[in-house]
Amino acid sequence: MTQSTWTVSEPQKLSFDAPVAEVRVRVVNGTVNVVGTEDDGPARLEVGRIDGPPLIVTHEHGTLTVAYEDMSWKGFLKSFEKNGFSRESWQRSAEVTLTVPAAARVELGAVGAAAVVSGIRGGTEVKGVSGDTALVGLAGAVRADTVSGSVEAQSVTGELRFKSVSGDLTVVDGAGASVRADSVSGDMVLDLDPAAGPADIALTSVSGEVAIRLPHPADARVEAHTASGSVRTAFEDLRVSGQWGAKRITGTLGAGTGTLKASTVSGAIALLRRPAADADPFTDAGGPGTPPALDKKVL
């Protein structure tokens, strides 16, 4: 299959008749939206306002790439953390919208750009620096690595992996079988969907706060600990131990089919309980003693 290449230096719309199985996007500033669709129409690209160097668009062997010529995917975050981008390279911006088959796999690299990926079930990998990212209705494996950008995942059913220096993670209606998250100072808030069944969750942070809202009744073996932060739980079946320094929350909820592990050095940990359908969420969501700051994030 021959390669097709376009240089986009002004607002433009492109349509791709050949199949698209993989999408690779790398942008600086502006916005990027990647939308998965189940229809049989061609993949489409719309570039709105664009400032600075042009975007190079290529389609080859089922892979659609939208990127700057001087930005590679390999070592994307490591290169930034080590050397940063020159002032000249920051003077660029683009508004990019891609509509692609839902079965496609997506690789997205964003520096300072607000990103949204929705409706993709072929797997998604995001590498971000400072822009916030929203992941909506994704299936397949999902991985998000950021420096300081926050990630919000809503109705994500695949395995979710998150790693960040200071970016926050928020999971809304979490339905995935597995969540692994690691952050230095970013906060983590997870609200689990009661219809999703037992989950496998492991969260690690140095100074970030952790709040997890579980369905009621819950079904998990729980082990959460902090070296110097506070702990709160809305579940009477869990045991809180330690008064000075290290504190732990341990125990089994329901049959203990799922697993929940959370660890911080100085951050607070709160295990919240979803209210019943007819309950007042402002009084019943967190349970007694829930830290107000964490409670507000979940609500």
Short mmCIF file of the C-alpha atoms (twelve columns), coordinates in Angstrom:
data_MODEL
# 
_entry.id   MODEL 
# 
loop_
_atom_site.group_PDB 
_atom_site.id 
_atom_site.type_symbol 
_atom_site.label_atom_id 
_atom_site.label_alt_id 
_atom_site.label_comp_id 
_atom_site.label_asym_id 
_atom_site.label_seq_id 
_atom_site.Cartn_x 
_atom_site.Cartn_y 
_atom_site.Cartn_z 
_atom_site.pdbx_PDB_model_num 
ATOM 1   C CA . MET A 1   0.000   0.000   0.000  1 
ATOM 2   C CA . THR A 2   1.382   3.385   -0.937 1 
ATOM 3   C CA . GLN A 3   1.876   6.149   1.591  1 
ATOM 4   C CA . SER A 4   -0.206  9.298   1.400  1 
ATOM 5   C CA . THR A 5   1.102   12.487  2.992  1 
ATOM 6   C CA . TRP A 6   -0.440  15.902  3.591  1 
ATOM 7   C CA . THR A 7   1.088   19.062  5.036  1 
ATOM 8   C CA . VAL A 8   -1.550  21.016  6.955  1 
ATOM 9   C CA . SER A 9   -0.682  24.650  7.650  1 
ATOM 10  C CA . GLU A 10  -4.187  26.128  7.700  1 
ATOM 11  C CA . PRO A 11  -7.698  24.976  8.680  1 
ATOM 12  C CA . GLN A 12  -8.534  21.939  6.594  1 
ATOM 13  C CA . LYS A 13  -10.748 18.834  6.421  1 
ATOM 14  C CA . LEU A 14  -9.506  15.478  5.165  1 
ATOM 15  C CA . SER A 15  -11.258 12.157  4.574  1 
ATOM 16  C CA . PHE A 16  -9.473  8.798   4.356  1 
ATOM 17  C CA . ASP A 17  -11.086 6.091   2.248  1 
ATOM 18  C CA . ALA A 18  -8.476  3.451   3.088  1 
ATOM 19  C CA . PRO A 19  -8.959  1.496   6.346  1 
ATOM 20  C CA . VAL A 20  -7.597  2.966   9.603  1 
ATOM 21  C CA . ALA A 21  -6.560  0.462   12.288 1 
ATOM 22  C CA . GLU A 22  -4.204  2.662   14.319 1 
ATOM 23  C CA . VAL A 23  -4.145  6.376   15.072 1 
ATOM 24  C CA . ARG A 24  -1.102  8.338   16.240 1 
ATOM 25  C CA . VAL A 25  -1.438  11.982  17.255 1 
ATOM 26  C CA . ARG A 26  1.177   14.359  18.696 1 
ATOM 27  C CA . VAL A 27  0.266   17.990  19.298 1 
ATOM 28  C CA . VAL A 28  1.402   21.043  21.276 1 
ATOM 29  C CA . ASN A 29  -1.163  23.374  22.872 1 
ATOM 30  C CA . GLY A 30  -4.689  23.812  21.551 1 
ATOM 31  C CA . THR A 31  -7.146  20.907  21.661 1 
ATOM 32  C CA . VAL A 32  -7.359  17.379  20.310 1 
ATOM 33  C CA . ASN A 33  -10.455 15.182  20.121 1 
ATOM 34  C CA . VAL A 34  -10.380 11.562  18.976 1 
ATOM 35  C CA . VAL A 35  -13.843 10.051  18.570 1 
ATOM 36  C CA . GLY A 36  -14.547 6.398   17.834 1 
ATOM 37  C CA . THR A 37  -17.548 5.592   15.672 1 
ATOM 38  C CA . GLU A 38  -19.237 2.321   14.710 1 
ATOM 39  C CA . ASP A 39  -20.442 3.531   11.304 1 
ATOM 40  C CA . ASP A 40  -18.862 2.333   8.063  1 
ATOM 41  C CA . GLY A 41  -17.851 5.741   6.839  1 
ATOM 42  C CA . PRO A 42  -14.253 6.831   6.243  1 
ATOM 43  C CA . ALA A 43  -12.016 8.221   8.962  1 
ATOM 44  C CA . ARG A 44  -12.064 12.007  9.011  1 
ATOM 45  C CA . LEU A 45  -9.725  14.740  10.197 1 
ATOM 46  C CA . GLU A 46  -10.628 18.351  10.839 1 
ATOM 47  C CA . VAL A 47  -7.910  20.850  11.725 1 
ATOM 48  C CA . GLY A 48  -9.302  24.126  12.985 1 
ATOM 49  C CA . ARG A 49  -7.148  27.045  14.010 1 
ATOM 50  C CA . ILE A 50  -3.445  26.280  13.594 1 
ATOM 51  C CA . ASP A 51  -0.525  28.495  14.562 1 
ATOM 52  C CA . GLY A 52  3.183   27.793  14.125 1 
ATOM 53  C CA . PRO A 53  4.697   24.955  12.101 1 
ATOM 54  C CA . PRO A 54  2.408   22.721  10.017 1 
ATOM 55  C CA . LEU A 55  1.088   19.332  10.997 1 
ATOM 56  C CA . ILE A 56  2.256   16.394  8.901  1 
ATOM 57  C CA . VAL A 57  -0.507  13.883  8.164  1 
ATOM 58  C CA . THR A 58  0.373   10.442  6.847  1 
ATOM 59  C CA . HIS A 59  -1.652  7.335   6.085  1 
ATOM 60  C CA . GLU A 60  0.314   4.150   5.549  1 
ATOM 61  C CA . HIS A 61  -0.530  0.465   6.050  1 
ATOM 62  C CA . GLY A 62  -3.626  1.277   8.091  1 
ATOM 63  C CA . THR A 63  -1.855  3.757   10.388 1 
ATOM 64  C CA . LEU A 64  -3.003  7.371   10.404 1 
ATOM 65  C CA . THR A 65  -0.508  9.822   11.922 1 
ATOM 66  C CA . VAL A 66  -1.106  13.489  12.735 1 
ATOM 67  C CA . ALA A 67  1.996   15.075  14.237 1 
ATOM 68  C CA . TYR A 68  4.677   17.727  14.056 1 
ATOM 69  C CA . GLU A 69  7.740   16.713  12.126 1 
ATOM 70  C CA . ASP A 70  10.069  17.373  15.094 1 
ATOM 71  C CA . MET A 71  8.086   15.349  17.685 1 
ATOM 72  C CA . SER A 72  8.588   11.589  17.890 1 
ATOM 73  C CA . TRP A 73  6.571   9.127   19.973 1 
ATOM 74  C CA . LYS A 74  9.554   7.166   21.256 1 
ATOM 75  C CA . GLY A 75  10.848  8.702   24.467 1 
ATOM 76  C CA . PHE A 76  8.153   11.384  24.304 1 
ATOM 77  C CA . LEU A 77  7.914   12.122  28.043 1 
ATOM 78  C CA . LYS A 78  11.509  11.248  28.906 1 
ATOM 79  C CA . SER A 79  12.771  13.715  26.345 1 
ATOM 80  C CA . PHE A 80  10.616  16.470  27.815 1 
ATOM 81  C CA . GLU A 81  11.525  15.733  31.429 1 
ATOM 82  C CA . LYS A 82  15.233  15.723  30.617 1 
ATOM 83  C CA . ASN A 83  15.560  18.579  28.157 1 
ATOM 84  C CA . GLY A 84  12.205  20.316  27.960 1 
ATOM 85  C CA . PHE A 85  11.103  21.933  24.732 1 
ATOM 86  C CA . SER A 86  12.766  25.091  23.517 1 
ATOM 87  C CA . ARG A 87  10.810  28.314  23.735 1 
ATOM 88  C CA . GLU A 88  10.440  28.278  19.957 1 
ATOM 89  C CA . SER A 89  8.860   24.823  19.971 1 
ATOM 90  C CA . TRP A 90  6.150   26.001  22.383 1 
ATOM 91  C CA . GLN A 91  5.052   28.716  19.953 1 
ATOM 92  C CA . ARG A 92  2.537   26.500  18.211 1 
ATOM 93  C CA . SER A 93  -1.058  25.463  18.619 1 
ATOM 94  C CA . ALA A 94  -3.680  23.456  16.760 1 
ATOM 95  C CA . GLU A 95  -7.295  22.396  17.090 1 
ATOM 96  C CA . VAL A 96  -7.568  18.795  15.896 1 
ATOM 97  C CA . THR A 97  -10.636 16.542  15.656 1 
ATOM 98  C CA . LEU A 98  -10.398 12.948  14.405 1 
ATOM 99  C CA . THR A 99  -13.302 10.595  13.776 1 
ATOM 100 C CA . VAL A 100 -12.046 7.032   13.401 1 
ATOM 101 C CA . PRO A 101 -13.373 3.442   13.627 1 
ATOM 102 C CA . ALA A 102 -14.120 2.468   17.227 1 
ATOM 103 C CA . ALA A 103 -11.985 -0.666  16.809 1 
ATOM 104 C CA . ALA A 104 -8.856  1.392   16.099 1 
ATOM 105 C CA . ARG A 105 -5.967  1.676   18.520 1 
ATOM 106 C CA . VAL A 106 -5.031  5.213   19.611 1 
ATOM 107 C CA . GLU A 107 -1.671  6.704   20.646 1 
ATOM 108 C CA . LEU A 108 -1.919  10.317  21.745 1 
ATOM 109 C CA . GLY A 109 0.927   12.590  22.821 1 
ATOM 110 C CA . ALA A 110 0.002   16.079  24.038 1 
ATOM 111 C CA . VAL A 111 2.081   18.966  25.358 1 
ATOM 112 C CA . GLY A 112 -0.133  21.605  26.947 1 
ATOM 113 C CA . ALA A 113 -3.129  20.532  24.862 1 
ATOM 114 C CA . ALA A 114 -6.538  19.635  26.270 1 
ATOM 115 C CA . ALA A 115 -7.384  16.146  24.981 1 
ATOM 116 C CA . VAL A 116 -10.523 14.007  24.772 1 
ATOM 117 C CA . VAL A 117 -10.609 10.383  23.618 1 
ATOM 118 C CA . SER A 118 -14.041 8.752   23.436 1 
ATOM 119 C CA . GLY A 119 -15.690 5.641   22.065 1 
ATOM 120 C CA . ILE A 120 -12.449 3.745   21.331 1 
ATOM 121 C CA . ARG A 121 -12.325 0.001   22.021 1 
ATOM 122 C CA . GLY A 122 -9.062  -0.989  20.348 1 
ATOM 123 C CA . GLY A 123 -6.832  0.242   23.179 1 
ATOM 124 C CA . THR A 124 -5.663  3.751   24.098 1 
ATOM 125 C CA . GLU A 125 -2.303  5.114   25.217 1 
ATOM 126 C CA . VAL A 126 -1.907  8.746   26.237 1 
ATOM 127 C CA . LYS A 127 1.293   10.605  27.060 1 
ATOM 128 C CA . GLY A 128 0.747   14.143  28.320 1 
ATOM 129 C CA . VAL A 129 2.801   16.912  29.864 1 
ATOM 130 C CA . SER A 130 0.621   19.697  31.258 1 
ATOM 131 C CA . GLY A 131 -2.726  19.484  29.484 1 
ATOM 132 C CA . ASP A 132 -5.753  17.743  31.001 1 
ATOM 133 C CA . THR A 133 -7.160  14.594  29.398 1 
ATOM 134 C CA . ALA A 134 -10.673 13.122  29.396 1 
ATOM 135 C CA . LEU A 135 -11.183 9.434   28.563 1 
ATOM 136 C CA . VAL A 136 -14.826 8.559   27.944 1 
ATOM 137 C CA . GLY A 137 -16.447 5.226   27.163 1 
ATOM 138 C CA . LEU A 138 -13.241 3.368   26.330 1 
ATOM 139 C CA . ALA A 139 -12.744 -0.396  26.132 1 
ATOM 140 C CA . GLY A 140 -9.552  -2.366  25.716 1 
ATOM 141 C CA . ALA A 141 -6.360  -1.577  27.601 1 
ATOM 142 C CA . VAL A 142 -5.981  2.075   28.598 1 
ATOM 143 C CA . ARG A 143 -2.722  3.678   29.719 1 
ATOM 144 C CA . ALA A 144 -2.198  7.323   30.632 1 
ATOM 145 C CA . ASP A 145 1.185   8.782   31.612 1 
ATOM 146 C CA . THR A 146 1.422   12.477  32.479 1 
ATOM 147 C CA . VAL A 147 3.804   14.939  34.077 1 
ATOM 148 C CA . SER A 148 1.380   17.450  35.582 1 
ATOM 149 C CA . GLY A 149 -1.769  17.033  33.517 1 
ATOM 150 C CA . SER A 150 -4.870  15.570  35.139 1 
ATOM 151 C CA . VAL A 151 -6.806  12.612  33.755 1 
ATOM 152 C CA . GLU A 152 -10.531 11.976  34.089 1 
ATOM 153 C CA . ALA A 153 -11.779 8.536   33.057 1 
ATOM 154 C CA . GLN A 154 -15.520 8.042   32.725 1 
ATOM 155 C CA . SER A 155 -17.188 4.696   31.996 1 
ATOM 156 C CA . VAL A 156 -13.879 3.077   31.060 1 
ATOM 157 C CA . THR A 157 -14.375 -0.698  30.959 1 
ATOM 158 C CA . GLY A 158 -10.878 -1.883  30.076 1 
ATOM 159 C CA . GLU A 159 -7.832  -2.171  32.273 1 
ATOM 160 C CA . LEU A 160 -6.651  1.293   33.313 1 
ATOM 161 C CA . ARG A 161 -3.006  2.159   34.009 1 
ATOM 162 C CA . PHE A 162 -2.090  5.652   35.201 1 
ATOM 163 C CA . LYS A 163 1.270   7.167   36.079 1 
ATOM 164 C CA . SER A 164 1.960   10.805  36.905 1 
ATOM 165 C CA . VAL A 165 4.244   13.160  38.765 1 
ATOM 166 C CA . SER A 166 1.689   15.714  39.984 1 
ATOM 167 C CA . GLY A 167 -1.398  15.147  37.843 1 
ATOM 168 C CA . ASP A 168 -4.678  14.058  39.440 1 
ATOM 169 C CA . LEU A 169 -6.689  10.973  38.476 1 
ATOM 170 C CA . THR A 170 -10.487 10.943  38.636 1 
ATOM 171 C CA . VAL A 171 -12.451 7.814   37.736 1 
ATOM 172 C CA . VAL A 172 -16.216 8.266   37.346 1 
ATOM 173 C CA . ASP A 173 -18.512 5.232   37.033 1 
ATOM 174 C CA . GLY A 174 -15.424 3.044   36.966 1 
ATOM 175 C CA . ALA A 175 -16.330 -0.248  35.356 1 
ATOM 176 C CA . GLY A 176 -12.896 -1.627  34.529 1 
ATOM 177 C CA . ALA A 177 -11.693 -4.934  35.910 1 
ATOM 178 C CA . SER A 178 -8.345  -3.461  36.938 1 
ATOM 179 C CA . VAL A 179 -6.987  -0.045  37.930 1 
ATOM 180 C CA . ARG A 180 -3.290  0.562   38.596 1 
ATOM 181 C CA . ALA A 181 -2.257  4.118   39.456 1 
ATOM 182 C CA . ASP A 182 1.039   5.593   40.622 1 
ATOM 183 C CA . SER A 183 1.627   9.275   41.409 1 
ATOM 184 C CA . VAL A 184 4.060   11.381  43.380 1 
ATOM 185 C CA . SER A 185 1.821   14.249  44.510 1 
ATOM 186 C CA . GLY A 186 -1.332  13.920  42.435 1 
ATOM 187 C CA . ASP A 187 -4.662  13.112  44.109 1 
ATOM 188 C CA . MET A 188 -6.693  10.039  43.134 1 
ATOM 189 C CA . VAL A 189 -10.483 9.833   43.317 1 
ATOM 190 C CA . LEU A 190 -12.275 6.667   42.180 1 
ATOM 191 C CA . ASP A 191 -16.051 6.209   42.037 1 
ATOM 192 C CA . LEU A 192 -16.810 2.579   41.181 1 
ATOM 193 C CA . ASP A 193 -19.878 1.459   39.269 1 
ATOM 194 C CA . PRO A 194 -21.895 -1.036  41.361 1 
ATOM 195 C CA . ALA A 195 -22.901 -2.930  38.203 1 
ATOM 196 C CA . ALA A 196 -19.283 -3.598  37.242 1 
ATOM 197 C CA . GLY A 197 -18.686 -6.376  39.742 1 
ATOM 198 C CA . PRO A 198 -15.552 -6.918  41.858 1 
ATOM 199 C CA . ALA A 199 -12.572 -4.809  40.813 1 
ATOM 200 C CA . ASP A 200 -8.821  -5.158  41.188 1 
ATOM 201 C CA . ILE A 201 -7.426  -1.813  42.365 1 
ATOM 202 C CA . ALA A 202 -3.906  -0.814  43.392 1 
ATOM 203 C CA . LEU A 203 -3.058  2.849   44.057 1 
ATOM 204 C CA . THR A 204 0.286   4.285   45.172 1 
ATOM 205 C CA . SER A 205 1.111   7.888   46.006 1 
ATOM 206 C CA . VAL A 206 3.746   9.772   47.952 1 
ATOM 207 C CA . SER A 207 1.859   12.864  49.115 1 
ATOM 208 C CA . GLY A 208 -1.373  12.791  47.111 1 
ATOM 209 C CA . GLU A 209 -4.743  12.137  48.733 1 
ATOM 210 C CA . VAL A 210 -6.731  9.024   47.858 1 
ATOM 211 C CA . ALA A 211 -10.517 8.659   47.940 1 
ATOM 212 C CA . ILE A 212 -12.334 5.550   46.748 1 
ATOM 213 C CA . ARG A 213 -16.112 5.297   46.700 1 
ATOM 214 C CA . LEU A 214 -17.247 1.673   46.721 1 
ATOM 215 C CA . PRO A 215 -20.680 0.215   45.957 1 
ATOM 216 C CA . HIS A 216 -22.766 -0.880  48.914 1 
ATOM 217 C CA . PRO A 217 -22.703 -3.757  49.562 1 
ATOM 218 C CA . ALA A 218 -19.055 -3.964  48.526 1 
ATOM 219 C CA . ASP A 219 -17.059 -7.092  47.666 1 
ATOM 220 C CA . ALA A 220 -13.316 -6.716  48.218 1 
ATOM 221 C CA . ARG A 221 -10.324 -7.545  50.356 1 
ATOM 222 C CA . VAL A 222 -9.006  -4.196  51.578 1 
ATOM 223 C CA . GLU A 223 -5.498  -3.170  52.547 1 
ATOM 224 C CA . ALA A 224 -4.768  0.553   52.737 1 
ATOM 225 C CA . HIS A 225 -2.013  2.280   54.633 1 
ATOM 226 C CA . THR A 226 -0.305  5.638   55.039 1 
ATOM 227 C CA . ALA A 227 2.930   6.462   56.823 1 
ATOM 228 C CA . SER A 228 1.807   9.818   58.243 1 
ATOM 229 C CA . GLY A 229 -1.534  10.807  56.694 1 
ATOM 230 C CA . SER A 230 -5.049  10.388  58.063 1 
ATOM 231 C CA . VAL A 231 -7.436  7.520   57.245 1 
ATOM 232 C CA . ARG A 232 -11.242 7.322   57.243 1 
ATOM 233 C CA . THR A 233 -13.656 4.545   56.306 1 
ATOM 234 C CA . ALA A 234 -17.421 4.426   55.941 1 
ATOM 235 C CA . PHE A 235 -17.474 0.614   56.333 1 
ATOM 236 C CA . GLU A 236 -17.953 -0.815  59.828 1 
ATOM 237 C CA . ASP A 237 -16.536 -4.192  58.746 1 
ATOM 238 C CA . LEU A 238 -13.090 -2.698  58.159 1 
ATOM 239 C CA . ARG A 239 -10.550 -2.245  60.927 1 
ATOM 240 C CA . VAL A 240 -8.532  0.935   61.417 1 
ATOM 241 C CA . SER A 241 -5.254  0.467   63.280 1 
ATOM 242 C CA . GLY A 242 -2.496  2.849   64.352 1 
ATOM 243 C CA . GLN A 243 -2.884  6.130   66.208 1 
ATOM 244 C CA . TRP A 244 0.444   7.851   65.710 1 
ATOM 245 C CA . GLY A 245 2.419   7.756   62.484 1 
ATOM 246 C CA . ALA A 246 1.513   4.805   60.287 1 
ATOM 247 C CA . LYS A 247 -2.176  3.914   59.973 1 
ATOM 248 C CA . ARG A 248 -3.908  1.045   58.209 1 
ATOM 249 C CA . ILE A 249 -7.343  0.054   57.014 1 
ATOM 250 C CA . THR A 250 -7.749  -3.688  56.612 1 
ATOM 251 C CA . GLY A 251 -10.504 -6.229  56.324 1 
ATOM 252 C CA . THR A 252 -12.896 -8.002  53.984 1 
ATOM 253 C CA . LEU A 253 -16.104 -6.633  52.502 1 
ATOM 254 C CA . GLY A 254 -18.656 -9.161  51.300 1 
ATOM 255 C CA . ALA A 255 -17.095 -12.335 49.913 1 
ATOM 256 C CA . GLY A 256 -13.771 -10.588 49.319 1 
ATOM 257 C CA . THR A 257 -13.764 -11.440 45.612 1 
ATOM 258 C CA . GLY A 258 -12.136 -8.165  44.536 1 
ATOM 259 C CA . THR A 259 -8.983  -6.517  45.837 1 
ATOM 260 C CA . LEU A 260 -8.356  -2.941  46.904 1 
ATOM 261 C CA . LYS A 261 -4.868  -1.762  47.832 1 
ATOM 262 C CA . ALA A 262 -3.892  1.843   48.494 1 
ATOM 263 C CA . SER A 263 -0.614  3.181   49.814 1 
ATOM 264 C CA . THR A 264 0.637   6.704   50.536 1 
ATOM 265 C CA . VAL A 265 3.485   8.230   52.501 1 
ATOM 266 C CA . SER A 266 1.862   11.443  53.729 1 
ATOM 267 C CA . GLY A 267 -1.468  11.611  51.895 1 
ATOM 268 C CA . ALA A 268 -4.889  10.985  53.429 1 
ATOM 269 C CA . ILE A 269 -6.924  7.895   52.497 1 
ATOM 270 C CA . ALA A 270 -10.730 7.741   52.560 1 
ATOM 271 C CA . LEU A 271 -12.928 4.767   51.683 1 
ATOM 272 C CA . LEU A 272 -16.397 6.072   50.897 1 
ATOM 273 C CA . ARG A 273 -19.698 4.291   50.360 1 
ATOM 274 C CA . ARG A 274 -22.102 4.899   47.517 1 
ATOM 275 C CA . PRO A 275 -25.493 5.939   48.858 1 
ATOM 276 C CA . ALA A 276 -28.621 3.947   48.140 1 
ATOM 277 C CA . ALA A 277 -30.707 5.212   45.233 1 
ATOM 278 C CA . ASP A 278 -33.110 7.023   47.559 1 
ATOM 279 C CA . ALA A 279 -30.461 8.424   49.916 1 
ATOM 280 C CA . ASP A 280 -29.269 12.007  50.188 1 
ATOM 281 C CA . PRO A 281 -25.772 11.936  48.604 1 
ATOM 282 C CA . PHE A 282 -24.653 14.976  50.584 1 
ATOM 283 C CA . THR A 283 -25.196 13.202  53.891 1 
ATOM 284 C CA . ASP A 284 -24.715 9.522   53.061 1 
ATOM 285 C CA . ALA A 285 -21.976 9.347   50.428 1 
ATOM 286 C CA . GLY A 286 -18.941 9.545   52.609 1 
ATOM 287 C CA . GLY A 287 -19.944 8.080   55.912 1 
ATOM 288 C CA . PRO A 288 -18.885 9.427   59.301 1 
ATOM 289 C CA . GLY A 289 -15.626 11.293  59.521 1 
ATOM 290 C CA . THR A 290 -14.962 11.634  55.782 1 
ATOM 291 C CA . PRO A 291 -12.375 14.361  55.115 1 
ATOM 292 C CA . PRO A 292 -14.331 17.319  53.619 1 
ATOM 293 C CA . ALA A 293 -11.784 17.981  50.848 1 
ATOM 294 C CA . LEU A 294 -11.993 14.435  49.529 1 
ATOM 295 C CA . ASP A 295 -15.753 14.288  49.932 1 
ATOM 296 C CA . LYS A 296 -16.221 17.366  47.723 1 
ATOM 297 C CA . LYS A 297 -14.158 15.847  44.928 1 
ATOM 298 C CA . VAL A 298 -16.251 12.713  44.771 1 
ATOM 299 C CA . LEU A 299 -19.551 14.578  44.960 1 
# 
